[in-house]
mmCIF file of C-alpha atoms in Angstrom:
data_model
loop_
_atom_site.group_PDB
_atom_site.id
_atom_site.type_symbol
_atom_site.label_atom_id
_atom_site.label_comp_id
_atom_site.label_asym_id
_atom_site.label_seq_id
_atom_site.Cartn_x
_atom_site.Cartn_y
_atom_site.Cartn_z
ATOM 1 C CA UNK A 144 -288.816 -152.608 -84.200
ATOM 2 C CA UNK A 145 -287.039 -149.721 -82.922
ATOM 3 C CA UNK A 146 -283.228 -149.608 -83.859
ATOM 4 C CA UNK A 147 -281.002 -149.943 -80.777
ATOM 5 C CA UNK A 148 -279.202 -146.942 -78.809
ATOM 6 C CA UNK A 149 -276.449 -145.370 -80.225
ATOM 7 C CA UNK A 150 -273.843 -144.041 -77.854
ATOM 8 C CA UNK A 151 -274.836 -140.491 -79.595
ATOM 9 C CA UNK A 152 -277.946 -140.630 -78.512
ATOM 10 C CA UNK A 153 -276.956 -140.341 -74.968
ATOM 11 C CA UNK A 154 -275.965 -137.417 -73.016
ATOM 12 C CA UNK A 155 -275.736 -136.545 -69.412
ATOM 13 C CA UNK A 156 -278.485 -136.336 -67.343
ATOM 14 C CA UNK A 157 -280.055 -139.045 -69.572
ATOM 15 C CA UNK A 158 -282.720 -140.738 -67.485
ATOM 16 C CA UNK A 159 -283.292 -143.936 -69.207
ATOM 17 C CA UNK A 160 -287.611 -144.860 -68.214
ATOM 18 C CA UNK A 161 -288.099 -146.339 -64.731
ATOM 19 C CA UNK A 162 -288.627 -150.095 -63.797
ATOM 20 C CA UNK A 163 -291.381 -151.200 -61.629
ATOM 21 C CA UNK A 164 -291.429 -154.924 -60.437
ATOM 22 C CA UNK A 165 -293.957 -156.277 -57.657
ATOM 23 C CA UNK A 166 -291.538 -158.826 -56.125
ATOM 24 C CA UNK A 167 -293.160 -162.133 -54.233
ATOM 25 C CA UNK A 168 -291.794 -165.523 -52.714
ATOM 26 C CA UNK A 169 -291.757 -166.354 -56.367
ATOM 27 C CA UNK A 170 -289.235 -163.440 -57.591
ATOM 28 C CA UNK A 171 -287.082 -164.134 -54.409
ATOM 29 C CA UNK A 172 -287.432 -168.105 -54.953
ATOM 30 C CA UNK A 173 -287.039 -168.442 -58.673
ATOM 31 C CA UNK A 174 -283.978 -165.982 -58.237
ATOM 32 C CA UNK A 175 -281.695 -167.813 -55.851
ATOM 33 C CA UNK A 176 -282.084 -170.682 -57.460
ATOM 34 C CA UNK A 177 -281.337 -169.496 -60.907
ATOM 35 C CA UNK A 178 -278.328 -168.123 -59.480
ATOM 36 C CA UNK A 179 -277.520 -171.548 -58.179
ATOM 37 C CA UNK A 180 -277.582 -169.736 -54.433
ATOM 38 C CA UNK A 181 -278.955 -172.170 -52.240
ATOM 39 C CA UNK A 182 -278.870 -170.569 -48.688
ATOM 40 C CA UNK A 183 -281.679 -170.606 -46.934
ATOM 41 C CA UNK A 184 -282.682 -167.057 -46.205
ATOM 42 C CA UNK A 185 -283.830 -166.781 -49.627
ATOM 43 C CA UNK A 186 -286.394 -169.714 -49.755
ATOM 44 C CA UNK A 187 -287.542 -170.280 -45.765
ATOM 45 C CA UNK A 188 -289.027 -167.369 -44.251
ATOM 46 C CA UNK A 189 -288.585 -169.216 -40.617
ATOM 47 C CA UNK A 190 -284.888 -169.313 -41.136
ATOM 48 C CA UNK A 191 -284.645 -165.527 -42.639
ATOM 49 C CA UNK A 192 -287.150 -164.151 -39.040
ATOM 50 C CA UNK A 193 -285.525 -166.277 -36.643
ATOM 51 C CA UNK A 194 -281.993 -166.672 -37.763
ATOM 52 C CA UNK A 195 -281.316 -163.477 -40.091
ATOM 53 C CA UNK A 196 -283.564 -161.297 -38.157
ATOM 54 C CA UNK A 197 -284.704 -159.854 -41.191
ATOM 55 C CA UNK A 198 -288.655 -159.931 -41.648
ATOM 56 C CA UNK A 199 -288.763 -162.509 -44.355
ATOM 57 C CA UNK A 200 -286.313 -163.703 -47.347
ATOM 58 C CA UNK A 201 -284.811 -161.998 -49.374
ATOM 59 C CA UNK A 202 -283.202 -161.016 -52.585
ATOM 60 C CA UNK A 203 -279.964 -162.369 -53.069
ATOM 61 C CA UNK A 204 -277.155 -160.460 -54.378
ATOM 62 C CA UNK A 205 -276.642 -161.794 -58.159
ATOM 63 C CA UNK A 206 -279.840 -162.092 -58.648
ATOM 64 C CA UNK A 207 -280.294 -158.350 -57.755
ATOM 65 C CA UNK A 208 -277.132 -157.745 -60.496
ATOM 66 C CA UNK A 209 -279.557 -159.939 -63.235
ATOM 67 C CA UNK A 210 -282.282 -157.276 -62.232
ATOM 68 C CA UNK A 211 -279.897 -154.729 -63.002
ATOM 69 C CA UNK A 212 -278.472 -155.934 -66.076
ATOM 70 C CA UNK A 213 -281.886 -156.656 -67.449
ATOM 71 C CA UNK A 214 -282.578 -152.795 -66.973
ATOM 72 C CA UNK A 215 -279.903 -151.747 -68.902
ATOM 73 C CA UNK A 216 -280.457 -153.508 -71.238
ATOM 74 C CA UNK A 217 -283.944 -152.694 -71.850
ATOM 75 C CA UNK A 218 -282.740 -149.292 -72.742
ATOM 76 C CA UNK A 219 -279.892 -149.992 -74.889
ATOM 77 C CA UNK A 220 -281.126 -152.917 -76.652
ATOM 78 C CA UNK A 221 -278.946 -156.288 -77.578
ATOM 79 C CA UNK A 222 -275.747 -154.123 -78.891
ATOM 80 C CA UNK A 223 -275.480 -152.931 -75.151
ATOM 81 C CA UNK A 224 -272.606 -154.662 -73.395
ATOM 82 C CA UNK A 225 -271.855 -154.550 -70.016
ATOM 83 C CA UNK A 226 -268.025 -153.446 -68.990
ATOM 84 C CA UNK A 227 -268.306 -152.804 -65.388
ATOM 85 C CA UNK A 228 -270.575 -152.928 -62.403
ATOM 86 C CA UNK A 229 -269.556 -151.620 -59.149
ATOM 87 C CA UNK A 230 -272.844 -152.433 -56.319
ATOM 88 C CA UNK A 231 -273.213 -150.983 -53.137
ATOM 89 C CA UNK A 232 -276.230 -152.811 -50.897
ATOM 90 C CA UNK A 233 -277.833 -150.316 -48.047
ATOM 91 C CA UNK A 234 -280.828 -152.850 -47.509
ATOM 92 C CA UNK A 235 -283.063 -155.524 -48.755
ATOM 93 C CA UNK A 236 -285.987 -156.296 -50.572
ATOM 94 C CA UNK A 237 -288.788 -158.594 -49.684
ATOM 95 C CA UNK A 238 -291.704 -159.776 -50.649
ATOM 96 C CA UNK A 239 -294.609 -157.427 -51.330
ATOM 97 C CA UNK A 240 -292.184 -154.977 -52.078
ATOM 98 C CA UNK A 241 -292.084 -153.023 -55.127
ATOM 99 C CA UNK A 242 -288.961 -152.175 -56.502
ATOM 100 C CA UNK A 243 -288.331 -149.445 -59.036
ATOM 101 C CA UNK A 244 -285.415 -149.567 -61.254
ATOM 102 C CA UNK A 245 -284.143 -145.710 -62.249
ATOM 103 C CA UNK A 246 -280.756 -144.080 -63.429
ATOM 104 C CA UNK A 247 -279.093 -141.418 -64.507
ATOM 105 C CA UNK A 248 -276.463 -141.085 -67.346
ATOM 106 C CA UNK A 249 -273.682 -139.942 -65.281
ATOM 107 C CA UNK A 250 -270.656 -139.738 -68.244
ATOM 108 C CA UNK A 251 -270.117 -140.498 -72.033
ATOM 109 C CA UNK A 252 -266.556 -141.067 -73.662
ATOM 110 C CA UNK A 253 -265.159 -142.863 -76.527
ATOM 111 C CA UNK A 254 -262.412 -144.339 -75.242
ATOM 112 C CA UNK A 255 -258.738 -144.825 -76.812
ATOM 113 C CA UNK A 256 -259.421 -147.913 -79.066
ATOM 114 C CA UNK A 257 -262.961 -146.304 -80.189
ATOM 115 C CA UNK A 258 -265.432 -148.123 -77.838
ATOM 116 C CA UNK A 259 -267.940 -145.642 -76.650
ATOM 117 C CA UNK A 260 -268.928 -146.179 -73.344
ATOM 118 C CA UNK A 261 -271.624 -144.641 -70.998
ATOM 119 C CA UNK A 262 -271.472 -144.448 -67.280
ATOM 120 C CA UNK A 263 -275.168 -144.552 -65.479
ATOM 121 C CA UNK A 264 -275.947 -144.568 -61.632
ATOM 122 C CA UNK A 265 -278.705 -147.146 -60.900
ATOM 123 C CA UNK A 266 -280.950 -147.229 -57.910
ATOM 124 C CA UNK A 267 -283.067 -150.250 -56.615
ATOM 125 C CA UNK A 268 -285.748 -147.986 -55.117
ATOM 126 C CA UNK A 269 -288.466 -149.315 -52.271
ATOM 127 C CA UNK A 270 -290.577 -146.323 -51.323
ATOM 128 C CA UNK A 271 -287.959 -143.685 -50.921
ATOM 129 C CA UNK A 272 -285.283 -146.060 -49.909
ATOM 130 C CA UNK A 273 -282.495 -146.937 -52.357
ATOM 131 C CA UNK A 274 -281.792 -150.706 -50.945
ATOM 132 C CA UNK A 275 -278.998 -150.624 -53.711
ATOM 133 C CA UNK A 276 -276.992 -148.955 -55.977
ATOM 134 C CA UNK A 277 -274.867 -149.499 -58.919
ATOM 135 C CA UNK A 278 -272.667 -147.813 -60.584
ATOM 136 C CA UNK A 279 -272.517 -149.910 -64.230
ATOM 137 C CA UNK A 280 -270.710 -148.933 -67.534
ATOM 138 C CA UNK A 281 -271.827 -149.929 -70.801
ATOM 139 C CA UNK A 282 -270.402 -149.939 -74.600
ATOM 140 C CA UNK A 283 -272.806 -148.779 -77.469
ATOM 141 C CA UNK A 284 -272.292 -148.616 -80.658
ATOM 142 C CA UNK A 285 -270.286 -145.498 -82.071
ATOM 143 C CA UNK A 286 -272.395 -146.033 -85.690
ATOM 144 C CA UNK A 287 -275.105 -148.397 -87.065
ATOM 145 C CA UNK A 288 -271.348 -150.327 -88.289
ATOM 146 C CA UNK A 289 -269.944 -150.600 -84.877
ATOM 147 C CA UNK A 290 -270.930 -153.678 -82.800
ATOM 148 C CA UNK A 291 -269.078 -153.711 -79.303
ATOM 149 C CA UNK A 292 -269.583 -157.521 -78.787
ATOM 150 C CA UNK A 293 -266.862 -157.876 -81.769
ATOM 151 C CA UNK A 294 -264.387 -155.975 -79.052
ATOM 152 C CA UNK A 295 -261.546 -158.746 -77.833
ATOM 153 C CA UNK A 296 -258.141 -158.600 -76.310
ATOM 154 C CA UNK A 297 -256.633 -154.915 -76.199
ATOM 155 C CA UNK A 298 -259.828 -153.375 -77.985
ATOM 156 C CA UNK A 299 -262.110 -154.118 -74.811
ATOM 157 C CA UNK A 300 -260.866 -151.941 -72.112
ATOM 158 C CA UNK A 301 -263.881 -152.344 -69.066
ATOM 159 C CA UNK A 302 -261.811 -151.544 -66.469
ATOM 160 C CA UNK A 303 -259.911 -148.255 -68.045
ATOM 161 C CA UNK A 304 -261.465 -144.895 -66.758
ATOM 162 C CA UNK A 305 -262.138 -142.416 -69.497
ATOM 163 C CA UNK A 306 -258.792 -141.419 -71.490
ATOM 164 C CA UNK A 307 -260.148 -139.808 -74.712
ATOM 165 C CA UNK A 308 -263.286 -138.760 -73.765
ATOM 166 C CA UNK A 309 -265.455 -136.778 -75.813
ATOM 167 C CA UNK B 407 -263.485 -143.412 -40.223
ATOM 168 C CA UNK B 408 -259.807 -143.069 -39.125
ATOM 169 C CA UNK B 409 -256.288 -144.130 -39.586
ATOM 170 C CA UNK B 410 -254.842 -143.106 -36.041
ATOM 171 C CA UNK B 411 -251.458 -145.507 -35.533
ATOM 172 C CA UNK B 412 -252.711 -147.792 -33.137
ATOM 173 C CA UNK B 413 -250.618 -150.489 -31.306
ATOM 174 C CA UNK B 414 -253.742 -152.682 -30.664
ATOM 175 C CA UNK B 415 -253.782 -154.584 -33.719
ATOM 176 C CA UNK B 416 -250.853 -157.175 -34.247
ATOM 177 C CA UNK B 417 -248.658 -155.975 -37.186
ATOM 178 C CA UNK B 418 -249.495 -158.070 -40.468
ATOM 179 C CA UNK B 419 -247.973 -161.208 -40.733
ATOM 180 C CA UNK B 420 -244.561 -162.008 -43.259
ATOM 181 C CA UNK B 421 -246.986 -164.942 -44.693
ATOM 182 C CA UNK B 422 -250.130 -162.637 -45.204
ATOM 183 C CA UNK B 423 -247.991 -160.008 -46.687
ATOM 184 C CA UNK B 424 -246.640 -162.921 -48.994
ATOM 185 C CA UNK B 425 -250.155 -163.747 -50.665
ATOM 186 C CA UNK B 426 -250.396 -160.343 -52.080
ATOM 187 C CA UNK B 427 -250.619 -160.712 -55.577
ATOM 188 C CA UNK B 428 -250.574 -164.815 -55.647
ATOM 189 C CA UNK B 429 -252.904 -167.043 -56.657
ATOM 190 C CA UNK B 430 -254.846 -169.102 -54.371
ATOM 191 C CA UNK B 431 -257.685 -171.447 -54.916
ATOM 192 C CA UNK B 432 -257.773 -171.718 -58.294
ATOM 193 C CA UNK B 433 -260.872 -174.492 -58.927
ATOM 194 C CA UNK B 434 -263.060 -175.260 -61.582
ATOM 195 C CA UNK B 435 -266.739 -175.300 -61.867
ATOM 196 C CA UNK B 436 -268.363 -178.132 -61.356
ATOM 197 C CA UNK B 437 -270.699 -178.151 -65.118
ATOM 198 C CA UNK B 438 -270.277 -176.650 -68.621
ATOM 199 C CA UNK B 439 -271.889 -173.361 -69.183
ATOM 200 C CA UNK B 440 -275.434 -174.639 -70.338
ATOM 201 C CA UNK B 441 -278.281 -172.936 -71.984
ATOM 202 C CA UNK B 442 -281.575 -174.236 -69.623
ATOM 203 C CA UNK B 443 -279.475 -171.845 -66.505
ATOM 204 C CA UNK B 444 -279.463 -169.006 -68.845
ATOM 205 C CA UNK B 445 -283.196 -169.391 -69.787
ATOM 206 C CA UNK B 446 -284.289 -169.555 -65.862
ATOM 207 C CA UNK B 447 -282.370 -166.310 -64.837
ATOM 208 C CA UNK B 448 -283.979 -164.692 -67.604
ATOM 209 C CA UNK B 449 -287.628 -165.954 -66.927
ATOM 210 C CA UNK B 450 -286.641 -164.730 -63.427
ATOM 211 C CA UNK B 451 -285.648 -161.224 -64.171
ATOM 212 C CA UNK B 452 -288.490 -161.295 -66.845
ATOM 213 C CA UNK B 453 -284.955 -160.278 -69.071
ATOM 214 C CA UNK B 454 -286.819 -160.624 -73.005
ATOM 215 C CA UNK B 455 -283.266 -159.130 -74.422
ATOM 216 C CA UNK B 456 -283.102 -161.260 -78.265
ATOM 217 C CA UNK B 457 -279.816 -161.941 -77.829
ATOM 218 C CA UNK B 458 -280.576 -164.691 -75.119
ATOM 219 C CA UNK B 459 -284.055 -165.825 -76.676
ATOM 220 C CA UNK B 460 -283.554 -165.524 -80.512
ATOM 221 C CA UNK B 461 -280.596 -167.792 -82.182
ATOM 222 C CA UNK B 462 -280.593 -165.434 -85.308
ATOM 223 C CA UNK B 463 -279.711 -162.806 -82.957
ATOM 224 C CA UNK B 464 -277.142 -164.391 -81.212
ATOM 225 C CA UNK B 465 -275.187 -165.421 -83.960
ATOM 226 C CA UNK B 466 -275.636 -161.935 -85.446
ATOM 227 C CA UNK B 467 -274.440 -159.913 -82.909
ATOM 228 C CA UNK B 468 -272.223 -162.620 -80.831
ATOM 229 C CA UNK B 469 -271.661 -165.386 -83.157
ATOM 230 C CA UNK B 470 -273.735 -167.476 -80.985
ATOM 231 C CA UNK B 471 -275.586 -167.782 -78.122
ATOM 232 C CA UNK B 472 -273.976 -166.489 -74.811
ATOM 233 C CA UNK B 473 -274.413 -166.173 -71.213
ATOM 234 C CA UNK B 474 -275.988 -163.212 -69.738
ATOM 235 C CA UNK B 475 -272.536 -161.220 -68.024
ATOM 236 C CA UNK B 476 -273.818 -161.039 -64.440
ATOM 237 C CA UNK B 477 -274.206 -165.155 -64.419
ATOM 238 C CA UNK B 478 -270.150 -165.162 -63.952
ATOM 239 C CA UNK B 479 -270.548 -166.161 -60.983
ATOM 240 C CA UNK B 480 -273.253 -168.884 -61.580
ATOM 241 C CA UNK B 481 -271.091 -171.368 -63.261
ATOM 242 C CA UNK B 482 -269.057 -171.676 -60.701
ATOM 243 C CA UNK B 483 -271.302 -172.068 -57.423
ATOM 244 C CA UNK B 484 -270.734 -175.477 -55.956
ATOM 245 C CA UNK B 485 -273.865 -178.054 -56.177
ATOM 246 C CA UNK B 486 -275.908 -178.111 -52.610
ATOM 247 C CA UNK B 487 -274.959 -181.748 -52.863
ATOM 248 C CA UNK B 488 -272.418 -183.958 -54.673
ATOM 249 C CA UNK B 489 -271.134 -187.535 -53.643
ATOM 250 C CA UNK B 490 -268.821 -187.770 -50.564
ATOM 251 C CA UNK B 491 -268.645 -184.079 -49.766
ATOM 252 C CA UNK B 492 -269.032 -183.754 -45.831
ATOM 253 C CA UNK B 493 -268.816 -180.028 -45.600
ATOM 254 C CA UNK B 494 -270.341 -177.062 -47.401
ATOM 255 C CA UNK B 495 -268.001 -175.269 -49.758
ATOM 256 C CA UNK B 496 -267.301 -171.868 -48.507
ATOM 257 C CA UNK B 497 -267.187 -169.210 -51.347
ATOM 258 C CA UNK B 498 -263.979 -166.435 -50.989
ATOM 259 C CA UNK B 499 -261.924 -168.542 -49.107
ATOM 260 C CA UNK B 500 -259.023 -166.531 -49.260
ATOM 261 C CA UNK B 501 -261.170 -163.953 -47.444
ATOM 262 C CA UNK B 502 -262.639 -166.218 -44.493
ATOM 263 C CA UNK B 503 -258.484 -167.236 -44.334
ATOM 264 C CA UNK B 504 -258.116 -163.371 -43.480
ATOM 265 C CA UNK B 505 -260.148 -163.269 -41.326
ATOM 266 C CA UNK B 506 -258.214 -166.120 -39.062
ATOM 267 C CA UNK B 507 -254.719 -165.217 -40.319
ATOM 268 C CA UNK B 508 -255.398 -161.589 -38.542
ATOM 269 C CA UNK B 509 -257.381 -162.460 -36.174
ATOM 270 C CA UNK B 510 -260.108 -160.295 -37.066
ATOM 271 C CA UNK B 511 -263.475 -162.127 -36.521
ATOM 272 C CA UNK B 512 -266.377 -160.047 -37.237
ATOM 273 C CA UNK B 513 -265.744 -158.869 -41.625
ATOM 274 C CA UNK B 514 -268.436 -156.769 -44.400
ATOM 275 C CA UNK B 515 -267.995 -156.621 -47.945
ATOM 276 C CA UNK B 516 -268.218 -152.741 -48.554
ATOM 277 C CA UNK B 517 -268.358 -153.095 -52.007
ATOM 278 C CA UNK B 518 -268.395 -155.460 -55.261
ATOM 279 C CA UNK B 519 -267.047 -154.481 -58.240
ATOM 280 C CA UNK B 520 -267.933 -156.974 -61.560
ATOM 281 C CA UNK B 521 -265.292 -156.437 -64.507
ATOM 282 C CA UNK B 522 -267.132 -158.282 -67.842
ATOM 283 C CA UNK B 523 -264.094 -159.555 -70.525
ATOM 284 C CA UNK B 524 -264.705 -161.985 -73.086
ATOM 285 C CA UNK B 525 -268.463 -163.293 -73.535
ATOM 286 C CA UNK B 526 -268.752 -166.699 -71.110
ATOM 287 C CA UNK B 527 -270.368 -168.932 -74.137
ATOM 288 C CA UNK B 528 -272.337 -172.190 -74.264
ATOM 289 C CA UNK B 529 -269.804 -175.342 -73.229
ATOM 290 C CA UNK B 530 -267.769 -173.243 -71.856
ATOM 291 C CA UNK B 531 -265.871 -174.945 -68.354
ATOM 292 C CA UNK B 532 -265.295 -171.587 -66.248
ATOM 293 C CA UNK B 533 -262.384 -171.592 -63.752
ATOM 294 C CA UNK B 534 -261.757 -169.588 -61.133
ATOM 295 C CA UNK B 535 -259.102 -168.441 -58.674
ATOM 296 C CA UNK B 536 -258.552 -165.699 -56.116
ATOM 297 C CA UNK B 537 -255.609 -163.184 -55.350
ATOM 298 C CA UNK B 538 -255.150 -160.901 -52.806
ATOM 299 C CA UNK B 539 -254.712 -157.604 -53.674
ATOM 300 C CA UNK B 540 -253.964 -155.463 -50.201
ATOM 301 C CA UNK B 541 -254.384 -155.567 -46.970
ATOM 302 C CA UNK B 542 -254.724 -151.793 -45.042
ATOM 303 C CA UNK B 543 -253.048 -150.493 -42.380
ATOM 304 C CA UNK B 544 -255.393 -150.404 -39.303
ATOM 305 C CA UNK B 545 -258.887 -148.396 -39.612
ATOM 306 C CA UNK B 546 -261.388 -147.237 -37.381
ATOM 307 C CA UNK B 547 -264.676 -147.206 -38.561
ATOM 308 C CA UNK B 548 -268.135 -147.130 -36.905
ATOM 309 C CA UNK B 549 -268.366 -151.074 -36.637
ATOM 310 C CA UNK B 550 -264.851 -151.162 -34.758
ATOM 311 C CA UNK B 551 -261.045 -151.057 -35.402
ATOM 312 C CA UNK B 552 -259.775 -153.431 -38.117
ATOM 313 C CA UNK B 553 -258.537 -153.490 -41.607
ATOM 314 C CA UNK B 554 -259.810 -153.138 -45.372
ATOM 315 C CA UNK B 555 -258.420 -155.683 -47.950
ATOM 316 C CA UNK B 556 -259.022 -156.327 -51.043
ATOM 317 C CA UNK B 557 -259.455 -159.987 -53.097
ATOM 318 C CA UNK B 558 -259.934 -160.637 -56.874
ATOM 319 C CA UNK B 559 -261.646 -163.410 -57.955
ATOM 320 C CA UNK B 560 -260.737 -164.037 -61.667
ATOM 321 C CA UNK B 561 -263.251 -165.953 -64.015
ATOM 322 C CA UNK B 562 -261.225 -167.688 -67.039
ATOM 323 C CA UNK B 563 -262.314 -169.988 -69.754
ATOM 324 C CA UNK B 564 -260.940 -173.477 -71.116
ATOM 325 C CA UNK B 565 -259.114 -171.718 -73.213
ATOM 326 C CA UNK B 566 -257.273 -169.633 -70.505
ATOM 327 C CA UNK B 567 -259.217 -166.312 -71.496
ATOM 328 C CA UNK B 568 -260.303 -164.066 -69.152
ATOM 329 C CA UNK B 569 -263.923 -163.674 -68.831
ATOM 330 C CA UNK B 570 -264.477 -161.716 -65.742
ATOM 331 C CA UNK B 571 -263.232 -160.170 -62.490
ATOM 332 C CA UNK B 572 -264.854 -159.931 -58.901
ATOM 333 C CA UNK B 573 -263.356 -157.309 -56.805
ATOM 334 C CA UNK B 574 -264.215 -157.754 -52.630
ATOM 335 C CA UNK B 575 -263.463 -154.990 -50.702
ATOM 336 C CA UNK B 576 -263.877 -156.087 -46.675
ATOM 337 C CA UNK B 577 -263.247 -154.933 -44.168
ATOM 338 C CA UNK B 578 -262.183 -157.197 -41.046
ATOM 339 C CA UNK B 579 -262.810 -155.693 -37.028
ATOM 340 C CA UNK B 580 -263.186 -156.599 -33.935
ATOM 341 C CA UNK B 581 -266.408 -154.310 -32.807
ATOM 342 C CA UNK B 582 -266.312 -151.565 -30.622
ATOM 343 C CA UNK B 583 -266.563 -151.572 -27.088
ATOM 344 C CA UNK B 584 -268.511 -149.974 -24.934
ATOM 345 C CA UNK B 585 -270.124 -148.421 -27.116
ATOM 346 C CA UNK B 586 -267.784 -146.572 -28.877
ATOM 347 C CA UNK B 587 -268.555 -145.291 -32.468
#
């Protein structure tokens, strides 16, 4: 088993391995429904054509932020915690897409209270189209002592841009 | 986009300007934070991460099991059914009240921003409850002439812990005419 990501490890430019994912009515279905979203332009094509206009269903927004989170975390392994997420949605994705996860390591800091954080843009890629985008910071560990899921109250700072960056 | 002064929006009203920065429609989910949810939306993002799967894990790292972060929102989605409800619940109501209250009727959300606080745990009972944040002057923009606000929705725990913040930006218009961009 290979030890999880340190935040030294990382530096920018960082570009953590792609994600490919052949999505179906299953991906879309399952989805929506684990994310307790029960509209119907993510489970009846006839509503998503003729009501939505869109040329089948689709994936639903949180489920598309599970995607994301599940790519991260691939990378930086269980110690990876999430702090922020910011999406931006251009288009959507449908069955017989394929949909490639990539990213960039955009920024690294430690931050005030010694939580180092990296900053990554992530694109949901369909052919050459990014359908979304997100912006997501995560904590690693600073050392193979450091855990950031032990951060609570004023030692967790997910919203605070980089003072004491390094 | 623009912010010409325009006279062709009404000015914001007293009691819209009053929400900014109160609470509004604070409710609680309807179920406790359960593991079988948290299972399916990781056999449906093929998610393997240990720390979901593998007890040991969990209680290494976490000191127990806990939610994925991006399920916030999950635990607080309304059933599609539930005795004696006539109407769907609408989601973001203090935005759709925007909407009215300034007689914009066509709105976007232009962005979503997910904050992650403390870990959202097995049992837990997730409440939430939404604040206005600000309301723009008037904007131009190439769907039509309206304004950008922003809404919070703040995820909290039983134990009155934050857990998360959703930030909306929208922005409310009335579209162009004649074609104008």
């Amino acid at each position: 088993m290979t030890r999880d990501l340190l935040h030294g490890d990382v530096s920018v430019g960082d570009t953590p391995p792609p994600l490919g994912v052949d999505v179906t009515a299953t991906t879309v279905v399952l989805g929506a429904l684990a994310s307790r979203d029960w509209r119907p332009m993510h489970h009846d094509k006839d509503f998503a054509v003729e009501r939505n206009g869109t040329q089948d269903i689709f994936l639903n927004t949180p489920n598309q932020a599970a995607w994301f989170e599940r790519y991260v975390t691939d990378w930086t392994g269980p110690t990876g915690r999430l702090g922020r997420m910011t999406f931006r949605m251009n288009t959507s994705v449908f069955p017989g897409d394929h949909m490639v996860f990539d990213a960039t390591v955009t920024g690294t800091h430690v931050d005030a209270v010694g939580c180092g954080w990296v900053e990554l843009d992530v694109a949901l890629m369909v052919g050459e189209v990014a359908t979304t985008t997100c912006a997501v910071r995560v904590a690693l560990p600073v050392d193979d002592d450091d855990n950031p899921w032990n951060r609570r109250g004023d030692a967790w700072r997910p919203g605070t841009e980089g003072e004491g960056s390094t | 986009m623009n912010d010409t002064p325009a006279t062709d929006l009404a000015a914001i009203p007293t009691f819209v300007l009053d929400r900014v920065g109160q609470v509004q429609y604070e409710e609680e989910g309807g179920f406790p934070v359960e593991h079988g949810y948290i299972w399916t939306t990781c056999a449906a993002t093929e998610n393997g991460n240990p720390l979901f799967w593998d007890a040991d894990v969990a209680a290494d790292l976490t000191d127990g099991p806990i939610a994925p972060p991006t399920m916030l929102s999950v635990w607080f989605r309304p059933h599609h059914w539930s005795p004696g409800r006539t109407e769907p619940a609408v989601p973001l109501q203090a935005h759709f009240d925007l909407k009215v209250d300034l007689d914009l009727p066509e709105a976007i959300i232009s962005s979503n921003t997910i904050t992650f606080h403390d870990p959202v745990r097995i049992g837990d009972r997730i409440r939430s409850r939404q604040v206005l944040k600000s309301v723009s002057e008037p904007k131009t923009t190439k769907l039509g002439r309206g304004r950008f606000w922003v809404i919070d929705v703040e995820y909290l725990n039983q134990n009155d812990a934050l857990v998360g913040v959703e930030s909306y930006t929208a922005f409310g218009y009335r579209r162009n005419e004649g074609g104008a961009s």
